[in-house]
Amino acid sequence: MSAPRPKQHLIQIAKQYPNCWRDVDEMRAGKGKDLPDWPVWCYLPIAGGLAIVSQHESMFDAASKAGVFTGLAAWRVTQGIYRFDPDLYSSLLDTPVTGDIPCSILYQLPEWCVYVETPGGEKTEGFFAYLEYDINTGRHELRLIFDTTAGDLEQVILHLGSWTLETALEKSFAEAKRQLIKNDFSQAAFELNLALGAGELVQHQNSVAERALNFLLFICSQAGEVGTPERGPGNPEPKRTKLGWRIFTAQKTSTWDVGVRIGAELRRSMSSAGTAGSEEAGRTVRPHMRRAHWHGFWTGPRDPDKADQRRYGLKWLPPTPVNISQGSELPAVIRPIKKREN
């Protein structure tokens, strides 16, 4: 029996870069000591991944592959595979992402790197997602690595901030061009300019990033819909060893079902469509489903002096039945979240 797709990529990269996991562990051990410190939501900055990959590749190739390597290094710790309920999956595909990206929600990723399955996709089988902290600039990024049906791993980079998805992509492209020119890769910069000028690259990345963002926002904002009330994903706690504190990585993959209850409720609502109607202003209003969307809200004190205590929340509002008999509300699930120490 063959290993799951993301595991196959992990096995392949370990063969490609011998002793790479030992090097990663050493860099993690130097965090805030021999090396600069970085936020707990980042497993390893890409600068660390670049230092490892450049031992085996030319600097040009290492620069393009370091992001993939770092993402897989982070995924190796927990090896979580997220499988959405099929009806919820379809609804999320149709949910628009408008306005500024709700970046604060993304820092609630349950694991340093997640792998989300994308069944039925024409070109992808799934994608990895993780957060990057640029050790040189302090910039925060969302890194998406798409697992194509051809077996390639393609990156999409979003610079996080108070701006739209399109702006996040534009900023990443501008930085890519700047780095190519800075490192005297003029031909690659020229080819990137041609691709951007044609518009197809931006359009493609915007489309795939929007879909991926919907899945990630759901995972981050609806913790009770991931796994079960008794067991859910999370990063491992460090353990004390003779050589100091250490994080032990997963030996096998874990598959997390996402949105099982919401999916069941969606099916109950959809099955009622077309079975009821009502008279409104002298006409019959056909039963239908109002489009799903995201609803953002703030919690905490409104006192300006306590602004640091306010938190932004996000709730996915599923397709709403109109003139359809409603099922019962979904019960709430509360799962305690342990504070990360490392």
XYZ file of C-alpha atoms in Angstrom:
342
model
C 0.000 0.000 0.000
C 1.500 3.306 -1.077
C 1.890 6.203 1.332
C -0.503 9.195 1.150
C 0.547 11.827 -1.392
C 1.949 14.368 1.088
C 3.929 11.622 2.808
C 5.415 10.623 -0.547
C 6.676 14.182 -1.021
C 8.179 14.085 2.469
C 9.994 10.819 1.749
C 11.289 12.155 -1.555
C 12.680 15.368 -0.097
C 14.485 13.458 2.670
C 16.228 11.404 -0.036
C 17.049 14.536 -1.997
C 18.661 16.282 0.988
C 20.421 13.742 3.259
C 20.478 14.594 6.978
C 18.149 17.540 6.370
C 15.916 16.749 9.364
C 18.918 16.689 11.664
C 19.867 20.128 10.344
C 16.321 21.384 10.924
C 16.369 20.133 14.519
C 19.684 21.886 15.139
C 18.316 25.170 13.803
C 15.207 24.844 15.936
C 17.420 24.235 18.971
C 19.284 27.482 18.224
C 16.102 29.568 18.094
C 16.636 32.718 20.155
C 20.090 31.519 21.213
C 22.702 31.047 18.495
C 20.125 32.192 15.937
C 17.635 35.074 15.906
C 14.274 34.414 17.538
C 11.015 34.089 15.622
C 7.295 33.801 16.501
C 5.849 30.545 17.839
C 3.450 30.263 14.878
C 6.412 29.819 12.513
C 8.136 26.430 12.686
C 11.268 27.513 10.825
C 11.875 30.661 8.745
C 12.625 30.019 5.093
C 16.063 31.555 5.636
C 16.841 28.415 7.641
C 15.467 26.187 4.905
C 17.568 28.060 2.351
C 20.729 27.452 4.372
C 20.013 23.708 4.331
C 18.950 23.379 0.695
C 21.870 25.486 -0.572
C 24.228 22.761 0.664
C 22.862 20.551 -2.122
C 21.689 22.986 -4.829
C 22.927 26.028 -6.718
C 21.848 29.290 -5.092
C 19.293 29.938 -7.858
C 17.679 26.510 -7.449
C 17.924 26.673 -3.667
C 16.110 30.018 -3.612
C 13.202 28.558 -5.575
C 13.037 25.309 -3.571
C 13.612 26.566 -0.030
C 9.951 27.479 0.464
C 8.791 23.978 -0.438
C 11.432 22.371 1.766
C 10.543 24.558 4.752
C 6.845 23.814 4.354
C 7.440 20.071 4.262
C 9.748 20.329 7.272
C 6.915 21.972 9.204
C 4.337 19.432 7.974
C 6.608 16.548 9.025
C 6.018 17.399 12.700
C 2.295 16.551 12.723
C 1.541 15.166 9.233
C -2.086 16.268 9.344
C -4.299 15.680 6.295
C -7.573 17.638 6.290
C -10.520 16.067 4.490
C -13.616 18.241 4.025
C -17.171 16.969 3.904
C -17.994 16.944 0.149
C -21.022 19.260 0.383
C -19.239 21.717 2.650
C -16.275 21.547 0.281
C -18.485 22.515 -2.677
C -20.078 25.363 -0.716
C -16.694 26.766 0.283
C -15.567 26.700 -3.341
C -18.477 29.017 -4.128
C -17.834 31.370 -1.198
C -16.305 34.699 -2.289
C -13.376 36.276 -0.445
C -14.020 40.021 -0.458
C -12.343 42.974 1.210
C -9.161 42.751 3.243
C -7.829 39.313 4.155
C -8.715 38.566 7.814
C -5.071 37.839 8.598
C -5.484 37.528 12.367
C -7.593 34.402 11.833
C -4.784 32.639 9.946
C -2.518 32.668 13.002
C -4.931 30.129 14.483
C -3.797 27.363 12.136
C -4.005 24.240 14.327
C -0.635 22.932 13.137
C 2.543 24.542 11.845
C 1.692 23.226 8.402
C -1.507 21.595 7.170
C -2.300 19.580 4.054
C -5.803 20.054 2.643
C -7.178 17.572 0.134
C -8.835 19.041 -2.969
C -10.807 16.160 -4.519
C -12.161 16.586 -8.007
C -9.660 19.275 -8.921
C -8.484 19.263 -12.524
C -4.869 20.048 -11.717
C -4.322 19.583 -7.973
C -4.776 16.830 -5.407
C -4.309 19.086 -2.400
C -2.132 21.818 -0.946
C 0.169 22.509 1.982
C -0.221 25.774 3.903
C 2.041 27.355 6.500
C 3.021 30.751 7.887
C 6.398 32.296 7.145
C 8.281 34.884 9.181
C 10.896 36.685 7.085
C 13.854 36.795 9.426
C 15.380 39.781 7.580
C 12.355 42.071 7.288
C 9.914 40.729 9.875
C 7.324 40.292 7.118
C 4.547 37.753 7.639
C 3.497 35.541 4.740
C 1.054 32.766 3.998
C 2.748 30.122 1.890
C 0.640 27.773 -0.231
C 2.206 24.743 -1.922
C -0.095 23.087 -4.439
C 0.293 19.350 -4.993
C -0.392 18.995 -8.715
C -1.724 15.853 -10.366
C 1.553 15.719 -12.290
C 3.410 15.365 -8.997
C 4.949 18.844 -8.970
C 4.783 21.253 -6.038
C 3.862 24.811 -7.059
C 4.083 27.758 -4.686
C 1.774 30.730 -4.210
C 2.929 33.427 -1.785
C 0.681 35.935 -0.019
C 2.139 38.872 1.894
C -0.114 39.328 4.910
C -1.442 42.723 5.926
C -4.487 44.998 5.845
C -5.157 44.590 2.146
C -6.982 42.429 -0.372
C -5.994 39.075 -1.805
C -5.053 40.729 -5.090
C -2.755 43.194 -3.320
C -1.168 40.368 -1.313
C -0.245 38.646 -4.572
C 1.001 41.863 -6.189
C 3.300 42.488 -3.243
C 4.728 38.970 -3.465
C 5.377 39.339 -7.203
C 7.080 42.699 -6.650
C 9.323 41.153 -3.991
C 10.130 38.205 -6.269
C 11.244 40.561 -9.039
C 13.289 42.619 -6.581
C 15.110 39.527 -5.324
C 15.789 38.245 -8.842
C 17.307 41.569 -9.893
C 19.222 41.912 -6.621
C 20.833 38.502 -7.122
C 21.565 39.181 -10.803
C 19.045 36.682 -12.180
C 18.015 39.133 -14.896
C 16.696 36.516 -17.339
C 14.375 35.040 -14.719
C 13.155 38.540 -13.833
C 12.479 39.218 -17.523
C 10.479 35.990 -17.871
C 8.470 36.815 -14.738
C 7.660 40.244 -16.165
C 6.403 38.626 -19.367
C 4.193 36.240 -17.405
C 2.787 39.059 -15.282
C 2.204 41.215 -18.356
C 0.095 38.504 -19.965
C -2.144 38.547 -16.902
C -2.726 34.802 -16.865
C -0.323 34.144 -13.973
C -2.003 36.693 -11.703
C -5.469 35.470 -12.650
C -4.542 31.831 -12.038
C -2.869 32.444 -8.684
C -5.707 34.686 -7.508
C -8.222 31.954 -8.331
C -6.407 29.084 -6.617
C -5.410 31.238 -3.638
C -9.014 32.345 -3.054
C -10.189 28.747 -2.911
C -7.374 27.697 -0.607
C -7.995 30.696 1.634
C -11.619 29.669 2.145
C -10.591 26.214 3.368
C -7.954 27.651 5.696
C -10.271 30.294 7.143
C -12.813 27.583 7.902
C -10.225 25.372 9.620
C -8.934 28.318 11.657
C -12.289 29.800 12.661
C -14.399 26.659 13.153
C -12.235 24.545 15.479
C -15.234 22.530 16.636
C -15.760 21.270 13.094
C -12.280 19.724 12.806
C -11.809 16.211 14.127
C -14.020 15.187 17.055
C -14.821 16.772 20.435
C -12.466 14.245 22.021
C -9.580 14.553 19.593
C -8.389 17.337 17.345
C -5.193 18.512 15.638
C -2.450 20.474 17.347
C 1.292 20.902 17.568
C 3.114 18.529 19.941
C 4.341 19.687 23.331
C 8.137 19.706 23.778
C 9.538 16.934 25.961
C 12.577 17.057 28.200
C 15.451 14.791 27.139
C 19.067 14.376 28.207
C 19.994 16.816 25.460
C 17.366 19.365 26.474
C 13.839 20.077 25.305
C 12.848 18.369 22.078
C 9.782 18.090 19.863
C 9.152 14.571 18.589
C 7.699 14.357 15.090
C 4.788 12.174 14.011
C 5.624 8.733 12.655
C 2.515 8.500 10.492
C -0.127 10.727 8.979
C -3.347 11.746 10.742
C -6.507 12.400 8.742
C -8.902 14.995 10.151
C -12.492 15.106 8.962
C -13.705 18.684 8.585
C -17.312 19.871 8.704
C -19.088 16.530 9.099
C -21.979 18.050 11.051
C -22.321 21.134 8.875
C -22.209 18.937 5.774
C -25.063 16.823 7.122
C -27.095 19.953 7.853
C -26.423 21.267 4.353
C -27.718 18.035 2.851
C -30.854 18.170 4.974
C -31.506 21.739 3.865
C -30.789 21.013 0.222
C -33.085 17.984 0.228
C -35.912 20.277 1.314
C -35.387 22.634 -1.629
C -38.202 22.560 -4.127
C -40.664 21.035 -1.663
C -42.120 24.266 -0.325
C -43.115 27.685 -1.538
C -44.877 30.700 -0.157
C -47.024 33.500 -1.393
C -45.261 36.855 -1.257
C -46.786 40.007 -2.738
C -49.069 37.966 -4.936
C -46.371 35.656 -6.254
C -44.844 32.331 -5.268
C -41.268 32.590 -4.009
C -39.379 29.493 -5.077
C -37.376 27.771 -2.327
C -33.677 28.433 -2.858
C -30.323 28.647 -1.076
C -28.817 32.059 -0.349
C -25.104 32.110 -1.148
C -22.587 31.319 1.595
C -20.383 34.140 2.881
C -18.001 35.143 5.653
C -19.148 37.318 8.563
C -16.508 39.158 10.572
C -17.056 40.533 14.064
C -15.182 42.037 17.005
C -15.323 40.882 20.617
C -14.006 42.470 23.794
C -14.324 45.859 25.527
C -15.073 48.921 23.410
C -13.101 51.174 25.710
C -10.294 52.746 23.578
C -7.903 52.265 26.498
C -8.485 48.507 26.276
C -8.148 48.191 22.507
C -5.460 45.536 22.900
C -8.067 43.237 24.472
C -10.336 43.268 21.445
C -10.235 40.258 19.128
C -11.429 39.817 15.574
C -13.532 36.741 14.878
C -14.814 35.145 11.718
C -17.841 32.986 11.126
C -18.720 31.134 7.958
C -22.413 31.492 7.193
C -23.458 28.512 5.078
C -25.920 28.663 2.210
C -29.128 29.852 3.869
C -32.384 28.097 2.999
C -35.107 30.510 1.915
C -38.659 29.144 2.233
C -37.259 25.783 3.266
C -38.051 23.932 6.476
C -35.052 24.455 8.751
C -33.260 21.702 10.661
C -32.072 22.127 14.189
C -29.135 24.393 14.939
C -25.716 22.797 15.123
C -24.592 22.152 18.695
C -21.541 24.039 19.890
C -18.298 22.211 20.543
C -15.758 23.637 22.972
C -12.245 22.247 22.845
C -9.581 23.635 25.200
C -6.508 24.999 23.433
C -3.140 24.574 25.087
C -0.735 27.465 24.986
C 2.313 26.750 22.821
C 5.546 26.930 24.705
C 7.857 26.323 21.777
